[in-house]
Amino acid sequence: MPVVVDLWAPWCGPCRMVSPALAQVAANLAGRIKLVKVNVDESPKLQHRFSVQAIPTLMVLRHGQVAARRAGAAPASDLRAWVESAIAP
């Protein structure tokens, strides 16, 4: 199952803005994706592993590989289209 990874921090305004939209996308695509939120302050090794320089950074992982990546906040409709294109066969 593809995993949508949200790299965020509690002090990040755009991160707090994108969180509800991402939760909505995950609910709409339940059973097709899994949403994982990673606090970069608590997991700096993951931030370094994926060379994250801006937050929020969103990634879609398929078979352990980054299939899609984007930074910044976006409305739920844009996020859903982005995720669906990344998980399409």
mmCIF file with all atom_site columns, C-alpha atoms in Angstrom:
data_model
loop_
_atom_site.group_PDB
_atom_site.id
_atom_site.type_symbol
_atom_site.label_atom_id
_atom_site.label_alt_id
_atom_site.label_comp_id
_atom_site.label_asym_id
_atom_site.label_entity_id
_atom_site.label_seq_id
_atom_site.pdbx_PDB_ins_code
_atom_site.Cartn_x
_atom_site.Cartn_y
_atom_site.Cartn_z
_atom_site.occupancy
_atom_site.B_iso_or_equiv
_atom_site.pdbx_formal_charge
_atom_site.auth_seq_id
_atom_site.auth_comp_id
_atom_site.auth_asym_id
_atom_site.auth_atom_id
_atom_site.pdbx_PDB_model_num
ATOM 1  C CA . MET A 1 1  ? 0.000   0.000  0.000   1.00 0.00 ? 1  MET A CA 1
ATOM 2  C CA . PRO A 1 2  ? 1.405   3.442  -0.878  1.00 0.00 ? 2  PRO A CA 1
ATOM 3  C CA . VAL A 1 3  ? 2.335   5.625  2.086   1.00 0.00 ? 3  VAL A CA 1
ATOM 4  C CA . VAL A 1 4  ? 1.869   9.392  2.145   1.00 0.00 ? 4  VAL A CA 1
ATOM 5  C CA . VAL A 1 5  ? 4.492   10.882 4.462   1.00 0.00 ? 5  VAL A CA 1
ATOM 6  C CA . ASP A 1 6  ? 3.943   14.338 5.950   1.00 0.00 ? 6  ASP A CA 1
ATOM 7  C CA . LEU A 1 7  ? 7.198   15.782 7.315   1.00 0.00 ? 7  LEU A CA 1
ATOM 8  C CA . TRP A 1 8  ? 6.143   18.627 9.590   1.00 0.00 ? 8  TRP A CA 1
ATOM 9  C CA . ALA A 1 9  ? 6.865   20.503 12.833  1.00 0.00 ? 9  ALA A CA 1
ATOM 10 C CA . PRO A 1 10 ? 4.440   21.876 15.438  1.00 0.00 ? 10 PRO A CA 1
ATOM 11 C CA . TRP A 1 11 ? 5.844   25.421 15.118  1.00 0.00 ? 11 TRP A CA 1
ATOM 12 C CA . CYS A 1 12 ? 5.309   25.483 11.322  1.00 0.00 ? 12 CYS A CA 1
ATOM 13 C CA . GLY A 1 13 ? 2.237   27.496 10.259  1.00 0.00 ? 13 GLY A CA 1
ATOM 14 C CA . PRO A 1 14 ? 1.901   25.980 6.764   1.00 0.00 ? 14 PRO A CA 1
ATOM 15 C CA . CYS A 1 15 ? 2.251   22.522 8.334   1.00 0.00 ? 15 CYS A CA 1
ATOM 16 C CA . ARG A 1 16 ? -0.737  23.218 10.576  1.00 0.00 ? 16 ARG A CA 1
ATOM 17 C CA . MET A 1 17 ? -2.674  24.524 7.560   1.00 0.00 ? 17 MET A CA 1
ATOM 18 C CA . VAL A 1 18 ? -2.053  21.441 5.389   1.00 0.00 ? 18 VAL A CA 1
ATOM 19 C CA . SER A 1 19 ? -2.734  18.892 8.144   1.00 0.00 ? 19 SER A CA 1
ATOM 20 C CA . PRO A 1 20 ? -6.570  18.955 7.967   1.00 0.00 ? 20 PRO A CA 1
ATOM 21 C CA . ALA A 1 21 ? -6.509  18.824 4.156   1.00 0.00 ? 21 ALA A CA 1
ATOM 22 C CA . LEU A 1 22 ? -4.158  15.845 4.242   1.00 0.00 ? 22 LEU A CA 1
ATOM 23 C CA . ALA A 1 23 ? -6.343  14.098 6.823   1.00 0.00 ? 23 ALA A CA 1
ATOM 24 C CA . GLN A 1 24 ? -9.333  14.626 4.513   1.00 0.00 ? 24 GLN A CA 1
ATOM 25 C CA . VAL A 1 25 ? -7.429  13.130 1.568   1.00 0.00 ? 25 VAL A CA 1
ATOM 26 C CA . ALA A 1 26 ? -6.387  10.141 3.681   1.00 0.00 ? 26 ALA A CA 1
ATOM 27 C CA . ALA A 1 27 ? -10.010 9.598  4.768   1.00 0.00 ? 27 ALA A CA 1
ATOM 28 C CA . ASN A 1 28 ? -11.251 9.864  1.174   1.00 0.00 ? 28 ASN A CA 1
ATOM 29 C CA . LEU A 1 29 ? -8.626  7.392  -0.027  1.00 0.00 ? 29 LEU A CA 1
ATOM 30 C CA . ALA A 1 30 ? -8.900  5.029  2.964   1.00 0.00 ? 30 ALA A CA 1
ATOM 31 C CA . GLY A 1 31 ? -7.857  1.533  1.979   1.00 0.00 ? 31 GLY A CA 1
ATOM 32 C CA . ARG A 1 32 ? -5.784  2.874  -0.929  1.00 0.00 ? 32 ARG A CA 1
ATOM 33 C CA . ILE A 1 33 ? -3.124  4.829  1.017   1.00 0.00 ? 33 ILE A CA 1
ATOM 34 C CA . LYS A 1 34 ? -1.717  5.127  4.496   1.00 0.00 ? 34 LYS A CA 1
ATOM 35 C CA . LEU A 1 35 ? -0.877  8.532  6.004   1.00 0.00 ? 35 LEU A CA 1
ATOM 36 C CA . VAL A 1 36 ? 2.185   8.841  8.245   1.00 0.00 ? 36 VAL A CA 1
ATOM 37 C CA . LYS A 1 37 ? 3.074   12.103 9.971   1.00 0.00 ? 37 LYS A CA 1
ATOM 38 C CA . VAL A 1 38 ? 6.725   12.630 10.936  1.00 0.00 ? 38 VAL A CA 1
ATOM 39 C CA . ASN A 1 39 ? 7.678   15.460 13.291  1.00 0.00 ? 39 ASN A CA 1
ATOM 40 C CA . VAL A 1 40 ? 11.096  16.552 11.972  1.00 0.00 ? 40 VAL A CA 1
ATOM 41 C CA . ASP A 1 41 ? 12.070  17.923 15.391  1.00 0.00 ? 41 ASP A CA 1
ATOM 42 C CA . GLU A 1 42 ? 11.648  14.424 16.858  1.00 0.00 ? 42 GLU A CA 1
ATOM 43 C CA . SER A 1 43 ? 13.028  12.537 13.829  1.00 0.00 ? 43 SER A CA 1
ATOM 44 C CA . PRO A 1 44 ? 15.969  14.528 12.443  1.00 0.00 ? 44 PRO A CA 1
ATOM 45 C CA . LYS A 1 45 ? 17.529  11.387 10.919  1.00 0.00 ? 45 LYS A CA 1
ATOM 46 C CA . LEU A 1 46 ? 14.508  10.934 8.634   1.00 0.00 ? 46 LEU A CA 1
ATOM 47 C CA . GLN A 1 47 ? 14.659  14.600 7.704   1.00 0.00 ? 47 GLN A CA 1
ATOM 48 C CA . HIS A 1 48 ? 18.307  14.134 6.760   1.00 0.00 ? 48 HIS A CA 1
ATOM 49 C CA . ARG A 1 49 ? 17.726  10.782 4.995   1.00 0.00 ? 49 ARG A CA 1
ATOM 50 C CA . PHE A 1 50 ? 15.217  12.356 2.615   1.00 0.00 ? 50 PHE A CA 1
ATOM 51 C CA . SER A 1 51 ? 17.167  15.662 2.296   1.00 0.00 ? 51 SER A CA 1
ATOM 52 C CA . VAL A 1 52 ? 14.211  17.701 3.544   1.00 0.00 ? 52 VAL A CA 1
ATOM 53 C CA . GLN A 1 53 ? 15.072  21.385 3.479   1.00 0.00 ? 53 GLN A CA 1
ATOM 54 C CA . ALA A 1 54 ? 11.583  22.891 3.767   1.00 0.00 ? 54 ALA A CA 1
ATOM 55 C CA . ILE A 1 55 ? 8.476   21.873 5.639   1.00 0.00 ? 55 ILE A CA 1
ATOM 56 C CA . PRO A 1 56 ? 5.886   20.758 5.130   1.00 0.00 ? 56 PRO A CA 1
ATOM 57 C CA . THR A 1 57 ? 7.353   18.230 2.734   1.00 0.00 ? 57 THR A CA 1
ATOM 58 C CA . LEU A 1 58 ? 4.994   15.568 1.462   1.00 0.00 ? 58 LEU A CA 1
ATOM 59 C CA . MET A 1 59 ? 6.128   12.340 -0.143  1.00 0.00 ? 59 MET A CA 1
ATOM 60 C CA . VAL A 1 60 ? 4.377   9.327  -1.592  1.00 0.00 ? 60 VAL A CA 1
ATOM 61 C CA . LEU A 1 61 ? 6.334   6.133  -1.030  1.00 0.00 ? 61 LEU A CA 1
ATOM 62 C CA . ARG A 1 62 ? 5.696   3.064  -3.174  1.00 0.00 ? 62 ARG A CA 1
ATOM 63 C CA . HIS A 1 63 ? 7.646   -0.106 -2.476  1.00 0.00 ? 63 HIS A CA 1
ATOM 64 C CA . GLY A 1 64 ? 9.934   1.909  -0.177  1.00 0.00 ? 64 GLY A CA 1
ATOM 65 C CA . GLN A 1 65 ? 10.875  4.392  -2.907  1.00 0.00 ? 65 GLN A CA 1
ATOM 66 C CA . VAL A 1 66 ? 9.835   8.034  -3.277  1.00 0.00 ? 66 VAL A CA 1
ATOM 67 C CA . ALA A 1 67 ? 7.249   8.089  -6.080  1.00 0.00 ? 67 ALA A CA 1
ATOM 68 C CA . ALA A 1 68 ? 6.326   11.758 -5.647  1.00 0.00 ? 68 ALA A CA 1
ATOM 69 C CA . ARG A 1 69 ? 7.440   14.682 -3.519  1.00 0.00 ? 69 ARG A CA 1
ATOM 70 C CA . ARG A 1 70 ? 6.277   18.228 -2.927  1.00 0.00 ? 70 ARG A CA 1
ATOM 71 C CA . ALA A 1 71 ? 6.831   21.000 -0.430  1.00 0.00 ? 71 ALA A CA 1
ATOM 72 C CA . GLY A 1 72 ? 4.384   23.559 0.902   1.00 0.00 ? 72 GLY A CA 1
ATOM 73 C CA . ALA A 1 73 ? 0.723   23.701 1.752   1.00 0.00 ? 73 ALA A CA 1
ATOM 74 C CA . ALA A 1 74 ? -2.069  23.113 -0.752  1.00 0.00 ? 74 ALA A CA 1
ATOM 75 C CA . PRO A 1 75 ? -5.848  22.655 -0.673  1.00 0.00 ? 75 PRO A CA 1
ATOM 76 C CA . ALA A 1 76 ? -7.292  19.170 -0.273  1.00 0.00 ? 76 ALA A CA 1
ATOM 77 C CA . SER A 1 77 ? -8.389  18.982 -3.916  1.00 0.00 ? 77 SER A CA 1
ATOM 78 C CA . ASP A 1 78 ? -4.826  19.639 -5.144  1.00 0.00 ? 78 ASP A CA 1
ATOM 79 C CA . LEU A 1 79 ? -3.371  17.178 -2.655  1.00 0.00 ? 79 LEU A CA 1
ATOM 80 C CA . ARG A 1 80 ? -5.838  14.473 -3.653  1.00 0.00 ? 80 ARG A CA 1
ATOM 81 C CA . ALA A 1 81 ? -5.042  14.914 -7.364  1.00 0.00 ? 81 ALA A CA 1
ATOM 82 C CA . TRP A 1 82 ? -1.323  14.794 -6.572  1.00 0.00 ? 82 TRP A CA 1
ATOM 83 C CA . VAL A 1 83 ? -1.653  11.618 -4.464  1.00 0.00 ? 83 VAL A CA 1
ATOM 84 C CA . GLU A 1 84 ? -3.913  9.908  -6.993  1.00 0.00 ? 84 GLU A CA 1
ATOM 85 C CA . SER A 1 85 ? -1.468  10.601 -9.824  1.00 0.00 ? 85 SER A CA 1
ATOM 86 C CA . ALA A 1 86 ? 1.384   9.223  -7.702  1.00 0.00 ? 86 ALA A CA 1
ATOM 87 C CA . ILE A 1 87 ? -0.438  5.987  -6.856  1.00 0.00 ? 87 ILE A CA 1
ATOM 88 C CA . ALA A 1 88 ? -1.862  5.365  -10.322 1.00 0.00 ? 88 ALA A CA 1
ATOM 89 C CA . PRO A 1 89 ? -0.594  2.121  -11.876 1.00 0.00 ? 89 PRO A CA 1
#
